[in-house]
Structures are given as C-alpha cells and as structure tokens.
PDB file of C-alpha atoms in Angstrom:
ATOM      1  CA  MET A 256     -56.808 -46.891  33.404  1.00  0.00           C
ATOM      2  CA  ALA A 257     -58.596 -44.011  31.716  1.00  0.00           C
ATOM      3  CA  ASP A 258     -61.897 -45.902  31.990  1.00  0.00           C
ATOM      4  CA  MET A 259     -61.339 -46.444  35.711  1.00  0.00           C
ATOM      5  CA  ASN A 260     -60.610 -42.763  36.237  1.00  0.00           C
ATOM      6  CA  MET A 261     -63.716 -41.803  34.280  1.00  0.00           C
ATOM      7  CA  ARG A 262     -65.826 -44.252  36.277  1.00  0.00           C
ATOM      8  CA  ARG A 263     -64.407 -42.840  39.515  1.00  0.00           C
ATOM      9  CA  ASP A 264     -65.183 -39.277  38.395  1.00  0.00           C
ATOM     10  CA  VAL A 265     -68.759 -40.239  37.547  1.00  0.00           C
ATOM     11  CA  ILE A 266     -69.225 -41.931  40.915  1.00  0.00           C
ATOM     12  CA  LEU A 267     -67.790 -38.922  42.741  1.00  0.00           C
ATOM     13  CA  ALA A 268     -70.079 -36.605  40.786  1.00  0.00           C
ATOM     14  CA  LEU A 269     -73.101 -38.725  41.699  1.00  0.00           C
ATOM     15  CA  ILE A 270     -72.087 -38.742  45.352  1.00  0.00           C
ATOM     16  CA  ALA A 271     -71.679 -34.958  45.274  1.00  0.00           C
ATOM     17  CA  ALA A 272     -75.118 -34.574  43.693  1.00  0.00           C
ATOM     18  CA  VAL A 273     -76.707 -36.804  46.335  1.00  0.00           C
ATOM     19  CA  LEU A 274     -74.970 -34.891  49.122  1.00  0.00           C
ATOM     20  CA  ALA A 275     -76.160 -31.590  47.630  1.00  0.00           C
ATOM     21  CA  LEU A 276     -79.721 -32.921  47.553  1.00  0.00           C
ATOM     22  CA  VAL A 277     -79.437 -34.055  51.171  1.00  0.00           C
ATOM     23  CA  VAL A 278     -78.189 -30.612  52.175  1.00  0.00           C
ATOM     24  CA  MET A 279     -81.041 -28.921  50.306  1.00  0.00           C
ATOM     25  CA  VAL A 280     -83.697 -31.165  51.854  1.00  0.00           C
ATOM     26  CA  GLY A 281     -82.082 -30.952  55.258  1.00  0.00           C
ATOM     27  CA  GLY A 282     -81.883 -27.200  54.910  1.00  0.00           C
ATOM     28  CA  TRP A 283     -85.616 -27.050  54.228  1.00  0.00           C
ATOM     29  CA  PHE A 284     -86.389 -28.979  57.410  1.00  0.00           C
ATOM     30  CA  LEU A 285     -83.874 -27.010  59.473  1.00  0.00           C
ATOM     31  CA  VAL A 286     -84.619 -23.514  58.144  1.00  0.00           C
ATOM     32  CA  ILE A 287     -87.757 -23.243  55.996  1.00  0.00           C
ATOM     33  CA  ALA A 288     -90.069 -25.610  57.876  1.00  0.00           C
ATOM     34  CA  PRO A 289     -89.436 -24.018  61.303  1.00  0.00           C
ATOM     35  CA  ARG A 290     -89.871 -20.601  59.703  1.00  0.00           C
ATOM     36  CA  GLU A 291     -93.241 -21.614  58.272  1.00  0.00           C
ATOM     37  CA  ALA A 292     -94.282 -23.001  61.652  1.00  0.00           C
ATOM     38  CA  GLU A 293     -93.209 -19.762  63.330  1.00  0.00           C
ATOM     39  CA  VAL A 294     -95.241 -17.678  60.872  1.00  0.00           C
ATOM     40  CA  ALA A 295     -98.300 -19.891  61.367  1.00  0.00           C
ATOM     41  CA  THR A 296     -98.302 -19.318  65.118  1.00  0.00           C
ATOM     42  CA  THR A 297     -97.264 -15.638  65.239  1.00  0.00           C
ATOM     43  CA  LEU A 298     -98.870 -13.940  62.232  1.00  0.00           C
ATOM     44  CA  GLY A 299    -101.652 -11.659  63.420  1.00  0.00           C
ATOM     45  CA  ARG A 300    -100.445 -11.787  67.006  1.00  0.00           C
ATOM     46  CA  GLY A 301     -99.745  -8.477  68.674  1.00  0.00           C
ATOM     47  CA  ASP A 302    -100.843  -5.801  71.109  1.00  0.00           C
ATOM     48  CA  TYR A 303    -103.395  -3.992  68.945  1.00  0.00           C
ATOM     49  CA  THR A 304    -107.012  -3.086  69.647  1.00  0.00           C
ATOM     50  CA  LEU A 305    -109.186  -1.995  66.731  1.00  0.00           C
ATOM     51  CA  GLN A 306    -112.894  -1.348  66.265  1.00  0.00           C
ATOM     52  CA  ALA A 307    -115.043  -3.413  63.920  1.00  0.00           C
ATOM     53  CA  THR A 308    -118.094  -2.021  62.155  1.00  0.00           C
ATOM     54  CA  ASP A 309    -120.266  -4.634  63.865  1.00  0.00           C
ATOM     55  CA  GLY A 310    -119.533  -2.976  67.214  1.00  0.00           C
ATOM     56  CA  THR A 311    -116.998  -5.512  68.465  1.00  0.00           C
ATOM     57  CA  ALA A 312    -113.309  -5.117  69.219  1.00  0.00           C
ATOM     58  CA  PHE A 313    -110.805  -6.591  66.786  1.00  0.00           C
ATOM     59  CA  THR A 314    -107.763  -8.007  68.589  1.00  0.00           C
ATOM     60  CA  GLU A 315    -105.525 -11.037  68.257  1.00  0.00           C
ATOM     61  CA  GLU A 316    -108.147 -13.013  70.197  1.00  0.00           C
ATOM     62  CA  THR A 317    -110.655 -12.339  67.416  1.00  0.00           C
ATOM     63  CA  LEU A 318    -108.765 -14.777  65.205  1.00  0.00           C
ATOM     64  CA  GLU A 319    -109.460 -17.586  67.672  1.00  0.00           C
ATOM     65  CA  ASP A 320    -113.237 -17.376  67.282  1.00  0.00           C
ATOM     66  CA  GLY A 321    -113.342 -19.403  64.062  1.00  0.00           C
ATOM     67  CA  PRO A 322    -112.026 -19.534  60.479  1.00  0.00           C
ATOM     68  CA  SER A 323    -111.346 -16.063  59.145  1.00  0.00           C
ATOM     69  CA  ALA A 324    -110.040 -14.119  56.174  1.00  0.00           C
ATOM     70  CA  VAL A 325    -108.261 -10.797  56.746  1.00  0.00           C
ATOM     71  CA  PHE A 326    -107.619  -8.241  54.013  1.00  0.00           C
ATOM     72  CA  PHE A 327    -105.922  -4.847  54.383  1.00  0.00           C
ATOM     73  CA  GLY A 328    -107.031  -1.987  52.131  1.00  0.00           C
ATOM     74  CA  PHE A 329    -108.801   1.387  52.120  1.00  0.00           C
ATOM     75  CA  THR A 330    -112.062   2.844  50.875  1.00  0.00           C
ATOM     76  CA  HIS A 331    -110.430   5.219  48.371  1.00  0.00           C
ATOM     77  CA  CYS A 332    -108.695   2.264  46.701  1.00  0.00           C
ATOM     78  CA  PRO A 333    -109.395   2.538  42.958  1.00  0.00           C
ATOM     79  CA  GLU A 334    -109.076  -1.103  41.896  1.00  0.00           C
ATOM     80  CA  VAL A 335    -107.462  -3.721  44.157  1.00  0.00           C
ATOM     81  CA  CYS A 336    -109.862  -3.435  47.094  1.00  0.00           C
ATOM     82  CA  PRO A 337    -113.186  -3.461  45.207  1.00  0.00           C
ATOM     83  CA  THR A 338    -111.876  -6.252  42.978  1.00  0.00           C
ATOM     84  CA  THR A 339    -110.819  -8.327  45.985  1.00  0.00           C
ATOM     85  CA  LEU A 340    -114.126  -7.763  47.762  1.00  0.00           C
ATOM     86  CA  GLY A 341    -115.884  -8.880  44.597  1.00  0.00           C
ATOM     87  CA  ASP A 342    -113.701 -11.993  44.473  1.00  0.00           C
ATOM     88  CA  ILE A 343    -114.521 -12.744  48.109  1.00  0.00           C
ATOM     89  CA  MET A 344    -118.238 -12.538  47.358  1.00  0.00           C
ATOM     90  CA  THR A 345    -117.769 -14.915  44.417  1.00  0.00           C
ATOM     91  CA  TRP A 346    -115.837 -17.371  46.596  1.00  0.00           C
ATOM     92  CA  LYS A 347    -118.524 -17.264  49.275  1.00  0.00           C
ATOM     93  CA  GLU A 348    -121.187 -17.966  46.675  1.00  0.00           C
ATOM     94  CA  GLU A 349    -119.195 -20.932  45.359  1.00  0.00           C
ATOM     95  CA  LEU A 350    -118.708 -22.290  48.881  1.00  0.00           C
ATOM     96  CA  GLY A 351    -122.434 -22.230  49.532  1.00  0.00           C
ATOM     97  CA  PRO A 352    -123.673 -22.732  53.117  1.00  0.00           C
ATOM     98  CA  ASP A 353    -120.126 -23.585  54.271  1.00  0.00           C
ATOM     99  CA  ALA A 354    -119.190 -19.931  53.735  1.00  0.00           C
ATOM    100  CA  ASP A 355    -121.372 -18.943  56.698  1.00  0.00           C
ATOM    101  CA  ALA A 356    -118.602 -20.162  59.022  1.00  0.00           C
ATOM    102  CA  LEU A 357    -116.001 -17.864  57.429  1.00  0.00           C
ATOM    103  CA  ARG A 358    -115.551 -14.450  59.025  1.00  0.00           C
ATOM    104  CA  VAL A 359    -114.140 -11.816  56.661  1.00  0.00           C
ATOM    105  CA  TYR A 360    -112.433  -8.653  57.920  1.00  0.00           C
ATOM    106  CA  PHE A 361    -111.504  -5.622  55.809  1.00  0.00           C
ATOM    107  CA  VAL A 362    -108.886  -3.704  57.825  1.00  0.00           C
ATOM    108  CA  THR A 363    -108.179  -0.165  56.683  1.00  0.00           C
ATOM    109  CA  VAL A 364    -104.637   1.116  56.201  1.00  0.00           C
ATOM    110  CA  ASP A 365    -106.045   4.661  56.001  1.00  0.00           C
ATOM    111  CA  PRO A 366    -107.741   5.325  59.359  1.00  0.00           C
ATOM    112  CA  GLU A 367    -107.491   9.098  58.916  1.00  0.00           C
ATOM    113  CA  ARG A 368    -110.222   8.899  56.265  1.00  0.00           C
ATOM    114  CA  ASP A 369    -111.840   5.539  56.963  1.00  0.00           C
ATOM    115  CA  THR A 370    -114.039   6.058  59.991  1.00  0.00           C
ATOM    116  CA  SER A 371    -116.279   3.274  61.235  1.00  0.00           C
ATOM    117  CA  ASP A 372    -119.323   4.788  59.491  1.00  0.00           C
ATOM    118  CA  ILE A 373    -117.493   5.185  56.179  1.00  0.00           C
ATOM    119  CA  LEU A 374    -116.153   1.633  56.380  1.00  0.00           C
ATOM    120  CA  GLY A 375    -119.592   0.314  57.258  1.00  0.00           C
ATOM    121  CA  ASP A 376    -121.047   1.927  54.146  1.00  0.00           C
ATOM    122  CA  TYR A 377    -118.147   0.687  52.019  1.00  0.00           C
ATOM    123  CA  VAL A 378    -118.535  -2.993  52.946  1.00  0.00           C
ATOM    124  CA  GLY A 379    -122.312  -2.784  53.192  1.00  0.00           C
ATOM    125  CA  TRP A 380    -122.784  -4.270  49.722  1.00  0.00           C
ATOM    126  CA  ALA A 381    -120.689  -7.319  50.694  1.00  0.00           C
ATOM    127  CA  PRO A 382    -122.701  -9.469  53.150  1.00  0.00           C
ATOM    128  CA  GLY A 383    -120.557 -11.039  55.839  1.00  0.00           C
ATOM    129  CA  VAL A 384    -117.642  -8.620  55.448  1.00  0.00           C
ATOM    130  CA  VAL A 385    -116.816  -6.567  58.547  1.00  0.00           C
ATOM    131  CA  GLY A 386    -114.827  -3.339  58.326  1.00  0.00           C
ATOM    132  CA  VAL A 387    -112.093  -2.649  60.879  1.00  0.00           C
ATOM    133  CA  THR A 388    -110.529   0.696  61.802  1.00  0.00           C
ATOM    134  CA  GLY A 389    -108.846   2.422  64.738  1.00  0.00           C
ATOM    135  CA  SER A 390    -106.263   5.033  65.605  1.00  0.00           C
ATOM    136  CA  ARG A 391    -103.187   5.446  63.425  1.00  0.00           C
ATOM    137  CA  GLU A 392    -101.072   3.961  66.207  1.00  0.00           C
ATOM    138  CA  GLU A 393    -103.232   0.853  66.593  1.00  0.00           C
ATOM    139  CA  ILE A 394    -103.540   0.336  62.833  1.00  0.00           C
ATOM    140  CA  ASP A 395     -99.744   0.490  62.542  1.00  0.00           C
ATOM    141  CA  LYS A 396     -99.462  -2.142  65.271  1.00  0.00           C
ATOM    142  CA  ALA A 397    -101.835  -4.393  63.339  1.00  0.00           C
ATOM    143  CA  ILE A 398     -99.954  -3.825  60.077  1.00  0.00           C
ATOM    144  CA  GLN A 399     -96.766  -4.934  61.801  1.00  0.00           C
ATOM    145  CA  SER A 400     -98.447  -7.920  63.470  1.00  0.00           C
ATOM    146  CA  PHE A 401     -99.901  -9.177  60.186  1.00  0.00           C
ATOM    147  CA  ARG A 402     -96.643  -8.379  58.352  1.00  0.00           C
ATOM    148  CA  VAL A 403     -98.349  -6.508  55.557  1.00  0.00           C
ATOM    149  CA  PHE A 404     -97.077  -3.510  53.621  1.00  0.00           C
ATOM    150  CA  SER A 405     -98.619  -0.051  53.590  1.00  0.00           C
ATOM    151  CA  SER A 406     -97.277   3.312  52.449  1.00  0.00           C
ATOM    152  CA  ARG A 407     -98.832   6.734  51.940  1.00  0.00           C
ATOM    153  CA  VAL A 408     -98.243   8.151  48.441  1.00  0.00           C
ATOM    154  CA  PRO A 409     -98.720  11.913  47.877  1.00  0.00           C
ATOM    155  CA  LEU A 410    -100.781  13.063  44.886  1.00  0.00           C
ATOM    156  CA  GLU A 411    -101.105  16.405  43.164  1.00  0.00           C
ATOM    157  CA  GLY A 412    -103.239  18.981  44.913  1.00  0.00           C
ATOM    158  CA  GLY A 413    -102.364  17.783  48.402  1.00  0.00           C
ATOM    159  CA  ASP A 414    -104.337  14.542  48.155  1.00  0.00           C
ATOM    160  CA  TYR A 415    -102.840  11.090  48.663  1.00  0.00           C
ATOM    161  CA  THR A 416    -103.380   7.412  47.995  1.00  0.00           C
ATOM    162  CA  MET A 417    -102.087   4.257  49.678  1.00  0.00           C
ATOM    163  CA  ASP A 418     -99.865   1.459  48.448  1.00  0.00           C
ATOM    164  CA  HIS A 419    -100.570  -1.760  50.312  1.00  0.00           C
ATOM    165  CA  SER A 420    -100.309  -5.533  50.256  1.00  0.00           C
ATOM    166  CA  ALA A 421    -102.934  -7.095  48.026  1.00  0.00           C
ATOM    167  CA  TYR A 422    -103.520 -10.567  49.422  1.00  0.00           C
ATOM    168  CA  VAL A 423    -106.112 -12.166  51.662  1.00  0.00           C
ATOM    169  CA  LEU A 424    -104.731 -13.867  54.776  1.00  0.00           C
ATOM    170  CA  LEU A 425    -106.510 -17.041  55.881  1.00  0.00           C
ATOM    171  CA  PHE A 426    -106.600 -18.240  59.495  1.00  0.00           C
ATOM    172  CA  ASN A 427    -107.950 -21.545  60.780  1.00  0.00           C
ATOM    173  CA  ARG A 428    -110.439 -21.998  63.608  1.00  0.00           C
ATOM    174  CA  ASP A 429    -107.591 -21.891  66.158  1.00  0.00           C
ATOM    175  CA  GLY A 430    -106.362 -18.530  64.905  1.00  0.00           C
ATOM    176  CA  GLN A 431    -103.275 -19.899  63.183  1.00  0.00           C
ATOM    177  CA  PHE A 432    -102.243 -18.590  59.790  1.00  0.00           C
ATOM    178  CA  SER A 433    -102.999 -21.081  57.043  1.00  0.00           C
ATOM    179  CA  ASP A 434    -102.480 -19.570  53.591  1.00  0.00           C
ATOM    180  CA  PRO A 435    -102.454 -16.328  51.625  1.00  0.00           C
ATOM    181  CA  ILE A 436    -104.657 -15.833  48.592  1.00  0.00           C
ATOM    182  CA  ARG A 437    -102.858 -13.664  46.058  1.00  0.00           C
ATOM    183  CA  TYR A 438    -104.538 -10.826  44.197  1.00  0.00           C
ATOM    184  CA  GLN A 439    -106.674 -12.332  41.416  1.00  0.00           C
ATOM    185  CA  GLU A 440    -105.467 -15.847  42.182  1.00  0.00           C
ATOM    186  CA  GLU A 441    -107.138 -18.595  40.177  1.00  0.00           C
ATOM    187  CA  ALA A 442    -110.570 -19.321  41.636  1.00  0.00           C
ATOM    188  CA  ASP A 443    -109.933 -23.066  41.959  1.00  0.00           C
ATOM    189  CA  SER A 444    -106.773 -22.425  43.972  1.00  0.00           C
ATOM    190  CA  ALA A 445    -108.457 -19.848  46.211  1.00  0.00           C
ATOM    191  CA  LEU A 446    -111.425 -22.141  46.863  1.00  0.00           C
ATOM    192  CA  ARG A 447    -109.126 -25.049  47.684  1.00  0.00           C
ATOM    193  CA  LYS A 448    -107.379 -22.930  50.329  1.00  0.00           C
ATOM    194  CA  LEU A 449    -110.685 -21.696  51.731  1.00  0.00           C
ATOM    195  CA  ARG A 450    -112.120 -25.206  51.996  1.00  0.00           C
ATOM    196  CA  ALA A 451    -108.971 -26.373  53.788  1.00  0.00           C
ATOM    197  CA  VAL A 452    -109.417 -23.596  56.362  1.00  0.00           C
ATOM    198  CA  LEU A 453    -113.109 -24.331  56.834  1.00  0.00           C
ATOM    199  CA  GLU A 454    -112.582 -28.074  57.158  1.00  0.00           C
ATOM    200  CA  GLY A 455    -109.445 -27.887  59.300  1.00  0.00           C
TER     201      GLY A 455
END
C-alpha cells in the first residue's frame, strides 16, 4: 500500500512538473513573444524630427531606408561613447564591403551643447557615422520613441554630464528593431547580430 501511495505521489509530481512547464512555455508565447513582436514594430517610431550632420532629416521614416545602427550619446562623454564608436569602426572593418550597406547614427542626448557642427567634428574620424541633433523637445521625443535612458547629472562648478543607455540598436532594412548590442559585447556576438541585420 505504501509503495502504491509513493508511486501515486511520484506520478502526481511529474504531472505537476509537466503542467508547470506547459504554463511557462505557454506564458512565453502569450506574453513574451507578443511583447517582442510589439517592440520590433514600434521601437524608434514616433513624432520626432531631428537634423543629421549630412544635411538630411532624421525621422522614423529614416529607419526604413535600409539596415541601420542607432546609438545615443554625447560629445562630452568621457568613455562609453568614444569606446562604442571605436567598436563600431572595428565591426565595420571586420564586415568588409558588406558594412557599406549599414547606416550608423549617433544621436545626441545633450543638444544644448552638441550642435550640428560640433557633432560633425566629433564623428568625423569615424567614416560612415552620421551625427544627429535637434531641439531639446525633439530629442526627448526620440529618446522616448527609442526607449532609451538619459539623465542630466550636475557636476561641481556648475558643469554637468549625462547618464545614458550604452547599447547600439539595430534595425533591419524595413525599419524594424532587430537586436541590441550591449556595451563592449563580445565581437563575435556583435558581428553575428550585424550580419543578420544586413542579410535579413
């Protein structure tokens, strides 16, 4: 009798485990998957109009012109921004001629200091990278549309710096969000994501 009860308990435990797995998998399809699909189609979409250093307007329609990488930063950034721009140049070199199809945008989170001329000089050493700026209002709209973080941090003497998201957002040729590249992500992983965007 004890053996039968033990066997029944084991069977019930297995059934409970299977049901839990079904709920977890089902939950992914019902909650996570739709959420990912929603992000893919809405990230970067919004009513913002910015100015690029190449003389063009930067709007949500810009993302539909081909594969692109979008990074938010500022020219007074002491480490993250120059490091990321350097990484982008390394990735482009590794990609070879395929990199010519990738449009890279450096969007400032500090438009009060980052004018178009200053941005143009800042990205001038990075071929293929276009700076993007605009009014504070329009930049804030873009920050919200791309769901990135930015915050002004006061410094001594009345100066300030900016905290901001430190990842590169990748969009496919249809303007849909594909993947983020984290700050100092492994090169192989970053290149795999970039190739997927370029080939998609």
